[in-house]
């Protein structure tokens, strides 16, 4: 089974990577870019039957820093 | 309008970040993790009416290295 985890910085946490992308897009002549946030996507190929609870545990223990990051899990 | 771009390494391109995550999950006792691929997700807040062609151009020029990375665009 496949699962996809999105890890984004929480709202209010400064995102310098996103700010750099926004600035670079402006420099390249793209207008109307109001905001950019950059995060990680982690695609997991797991043994069939792995529970969502297990994936949540993976996120809490390793994949996300829950102090400053939030995550969402999509199971495909 | 919001758009979300996923940038992943193409199949066949070595993904050391993903390999490190897979190894770390094993070390933490999670079993059955066959493969992990890690990519980027970029959330763009754009002026209304920005065309998908413009977003594709942003990806080709800045957001993805199309030699080794593929991207998908989702418009929300």
mmCIF file of C-alpha atoms in Angstrom:
data_model
loop_
_atom_site.group_PDB
_atom_site.id
_atom_site.type_symbol
_atom_site.label_atom_id
_atom_site.label_comp_id
_atom_site.label_asym_id
_atom_site.label_seq_id
_atom_site.Cartn_x
_atom_site.Cartn_y
_atom_site.Cartn_z
ATOM 1 C CA UNK A 1 0.000 0.000 0.000
ATOM 2 C CA UNK A 2 1.036 3.536 -0.629
ATOM 3 C CA UNK A 3 0.677 6.468 1.715
ATOM 4 C CA UNK A 4 1.598 10.067 1.192
ATOM 5 C CA UNK A 5 2.441 12.418 4.032
ATOM 6 C CA UNK A 6 2.507 16.183 3.621
ATOM 7 C CA UNK A 7 4.554 18.091 6.168
ATOM 8 C CA UNK A 8 4.129 21.864 6.233
ATOM 9 C CA UNK A 9 5.326 24.510 8.617
ATOM 10 C CA UNK A 10 2.461 25.655 10.854
ATOM 11 C CA UNK A 11 0.830 28.962 10.119
ATOM 12 C CA UNK A 12 2.722 31.719 11.832
ATOM 13 C CA UNK A 13 6.051 29.916 11.608
ATOM 14 C CA UNK A 14 8.444 31.838 9.392
ATOM 15 C CA UNK A 15 9.116 29.991 6.133
ATOM 16 C CA UNK A 16 12.363 31.370 4.684
ATOM 17 C CA UNK A 17 12.411 28.781 1.873
ATOM 18 C CA UNK A 18 8.950 29.866 0.761
ATOM 19 C CA UNK A 19 9.927 33.532 1.000
ATOM 20 C CA UNK A 20 13.005 32.866 -1.149
ATOM 21 C CA UNK A 21 10.871 31.151 -3.797
ATOM 22 C CA UNK A 22 8.392 34.040 -3.787
ATOM 23 C CA UNK A 23 11.196 36.533 -4.232
ATOM 24 C CA UNK A 24 12.783 34.502 -7.020
ATOM 25 C CA UNK A 25 9.464 34.228 -8.878
ATOM 26 C CA UNK A 26 9.164 38.028 -8.692
ATOM 27 C CA UNK A 27 12.690 38.407 -10.029
ATOM 28 C CA UNK A 28 11.803 36.146 -12.959
ATOM 29 C CA UNK A 29 8.897 38.432 -13.842
ATOM 30 C CA UNK A 30 5.971 36.434 -12.470
ATOM 31 C CA UNK A 31 3.440 38.825 -11.025
ATOM 32 C CA UNK A 32 0.641 38.314 -8.544
ATOM 33 C CA UNK A 33 2.437 35.794 -6.364
ATOM 34 C CA UNK A 34 1.028 36.687 -2.950
ATOM 35 C CA UNK A 35 2.501 33.973 -0.834
ATOM 36 C CA UNK A 36 4.534 30.786 -1.123
ATOM 37 C CA UNK A 37 4.894 28.068 1.503
ATOM 38 C CA UNK A 38 7.219 25.172 0.968
ATOM 39 C CA UNK A 39 6.913 21.821 2.653
ATOM 40 C CA UNK A 40 7.864 18.209 2.262
ATOM 41 C CA UNK A 41 6.006 15.311 0.765
ATOM 42 C CA UNK A 42 6.992 11.804 1.763
ATOM 43 C CA UNK A 43 5.694 8.851 -0.244
ATOM 44 C CA UNK A 44 5.747 5.625 1.715
ATOM 45 C CA UNK A 45 5.435 2.179 0.200
ATOM 46 C CA UNK A 46 4.238 0.104 3.146
ATOM 47 C CA UNK A 47 3.279 -3.499 3.797
ATOM 48 C CA UNK A 48 -0.421 -4.058 3.120
ATOM 49 C CA UNK A 49 -2.543 -3.625 6.210
ATOM 50 C CA UNK A 50 -0.388 -0.988 7.880
ATOM 51 C CA UNK A 51 -2.824 1.055 9.950
ATOM 52 C CA UNK A 52 -3.219 4.798 9.803
ATOM 53 C CA UNK A 53 -2.333 4.823 13.508
ATOM 54 C CA UNK A 54 1.093 3.387 12.630
ATOM 55 C CA UNK A 55 1.637 6.071 10.010
ATOM 56 C CA UNK A 56 0.598 8.738 12.529
ATOM 57 C CA UNK A 57 3.199 7.310 14.907
ATOM 58 C CA UNK A 58 5.853 7.515 12.153
ATOM 59 C CA UNK A 59 4.958 11.176 11.647
ATOM 60 C CA UNK A 60 5.068 12.023 15.335
ATOM 61 C CA UNK A 61 8.322 10.176 15.946
ATOM 62 C CA UNK A 62 10.298 10.977 12.815
ATOM 63 C CA UNK A 63 8.700 12.591 9.812
ATOM 64 C CA UNK A 64 7.457 15.850 11.311
ATOM 65 C CA UNK A 65 8.650 18.147 14.041
ATOM 66 C CA UNK A 66 5.235 18.686 15.593
ATOM 67 C CA UNK A 67 6.397 21.755 17.497
ATOM 68 C CA UNK A 68 6.578 23.760 14.278
ATOM 69 C CA UNK A 69 5.172 21.467 11.596
ATOM 70 C CA UNK A 70 1.770 19.977 10.872
ATOM 71 C CA UNK A 71 1.173 16.932 8.732
ATOM 72 C CA UNK A 72 -1.597 15.286 6.789
ATOM 73 C CA UNK A 73 -1.773 11.643 5.769
ATOM 74 C CA UNK A 74 -3.349 10.394 2.533
ATOM 75 C CA UNK A 75 -3.698 6.678 2.025
ATOM 76 C CA UNK A 76 -3.892 5.574 -1.599
ATOM 77 C CA UNK B 1 -6.380 31.312 -5.980
ATOM 78 C CA UNK B 2 -4.271 28.559 -4.506
ATOM 79 C CA UNK B 3 -2.152 26.094 -6.370
ATOM 80 C CA UNK B 4 -0.087 23.249 -5.066
ATOM 81 C CA UNK B 5 2.929 21.876 -6.875
ATOM 82 C CA UNK B 6 4.475 18.521 -6.027
ATOM 83 C CA UNK B 7 8.072 18.039 -7.081
ATOM 84 C CA UNK B 8 9.464 14.513 -6.885
ATOM 85 C CA UNK B 9 12.681 12.970 -8.106
ATOM 86 C CA UNK B 10 12.050 10.952 -11.253
ATOM 87 C CA UNK B 11 11.939 7.190 -10.990
ATOM 88 C CA UNK B 12 15.423 5.805 -11.293
ATOM 89 C CA UNK B 13 17.049 8.854 -9.756
ATOM 90 C CA UNK B 14 18.695 7.939 -6.461
ATOM 91 C CA UNK B 15 16.856 9.500 -3.513
ATOM 92 C CA UNK B 16 19.261 9.536 -0.567
ATOM 93 C CA UNK B 17 16.846 11.529 1.611
ATOM 94 C CA UNK B 18 14.168 8.903 1.108
ATOM 95 C CA UNK B 19 16.662 6.119 1.770
ATOM 96 C CA UNK B 20 17.704 7.829 5.019
ATOM 97 C CA UNK B 21 14.071 8.094 6.135
ATOM 98 C CA UNK B 22 13.472 4.426 5.318
ATOM 99 C CA UNK B 23 16.519 3.398 7.317
ATOM 100 C CA UNK B 24 15.531 5.604 10.250
ATOM 101 C CA UNK B 25 12.007 4.147 10.295
ATOM 102 C CA UNK B 26 13.544 0.664 10.444
ATOM 103 C CA UNK B 27 15.791 1.726 13.311
ATOM 104 C CA UNK B 28 12.732 3.003 15.190
ATOM 105 C CA UNK B 29 11.132 -0.432 14.888
ATOM 106 C CA UNK B 30 8.652 0.183 12.072
ATOM 107 C CA UNK B 31 8.458 -2.895 9.908
ATOM 108 C CA UNK B 32 7.252 -3.387 6.362
ATOM 109 C CA UNK B 33 8.534 -0.090 4.979
ATOM 110 C CA UNK B 34 9.437 -1.126 1.445
ATOM 111 C CA UNK B 35 10.339 2.202 -0.030
ATOM 112 C CA UNK B 36 10.326 5.905 0.784
ATOM 113 C CA UNK B 37 10.604 8.782 -1.672
ATOM 114 C CA UNK B 38 10.843 12.330 -0.445
ATOM 115 C CA UNK B 39 9.907 15.381 -2.453
ATOM 116 C CA UNK B 40 8.824 18.962 -2.099
ATOM 117 C CA UNK B 41 5.405 20.505 -1.986
ATOM 118 C CA UNK B 42 5.069 24.168 -2.834
ATOM 119 C CA UNK B 43 1.834 25.981 -2.033
ATOM 120 C CA UNK B 44 1.347 29.097 -4.112
ATOM 121 C CA UNK B 45 -1.142 31.848 -3.337
ATOM 122 C CA UNK B 46 -1.611 33.503 -6.725
ATOM 123 C CA UNK B 47 -3.657 36.337 -8.181
ATOM 124 C CA UNK B 48 -7.041 35.110 -9.376
ATOM 125 C CA UNK B 49 -7.034 34.115 -13.013
ATOM 126 C CA UNK B 50 -3.430 32.942 -13.159
ATOM 127 C CA UNK B 51 -3.407 30.287 -15.866
ATOM 128 C CA UNK B 52 -2.103 26.785 -15.484
ATOM 129 C CA UNK B 53 0.325 27.589 -18.310
ATOM 130 C CA UNK B 54 1.882 30.290 -16.117
ATOM 131 C CA UNK B 55 2.268 27.845 -13.246
ATOM 132 C CA UNK B 56 3.841 25.313 -15.618
ATOM 133 C CA UNK B 57 6.303 28.009 -16.659
ATOM 134 C CA UNK B 58 7.137 28.697 -12.979
ATOM 135 C CA UNK B 59 7.831 24.986 -12.516
ATOM 136 C CA UNK B 60 10.026 24.726 -15.603
ATOM 137 C CA UNK B 61 11.983 27.871 -14.836
ATOM 138 C CA UNK B 62 12.387 27.682 -11.078
ATOM 139 C CA UNK B 63 10.479 25.188 -8.994
ATOM 140 C CA UNK B 64 11.681 21.929 -10.498
ATOM 141 C CA UNK B 65 14.891 20.745 -12.072
ATOM 142 C CA UNK B 66 13.259 18.931 -14.948
ATOM 143 C CA UNK B 67 16.390 16.942 -15.724
ATOM 144 C CA UNK B 68 15.941 14.866 -12.584
ATOM 145 C CA UNK B 69 12.592 15.945 -11.150
ATOM 146 C CA UNK B 70 8.990 15.663 -12.280
ATOM 147 C CA UNK B 71 6.175 17.854 -11.038
ATOM 148 C CA UNK B 72 2.418 17.850 -10.814
ATOM 149 C CA UNK B 73 0.185 20.879 -10.451
ATOM 150 C CA UNK B 74 -3.076 20.911 -8.498
ATOM 151 C CA UNK B 75 -5.236 23.983 -8.665
ATOM 152 C CA UNK B 76 -7.569 24.434 -5.720
#
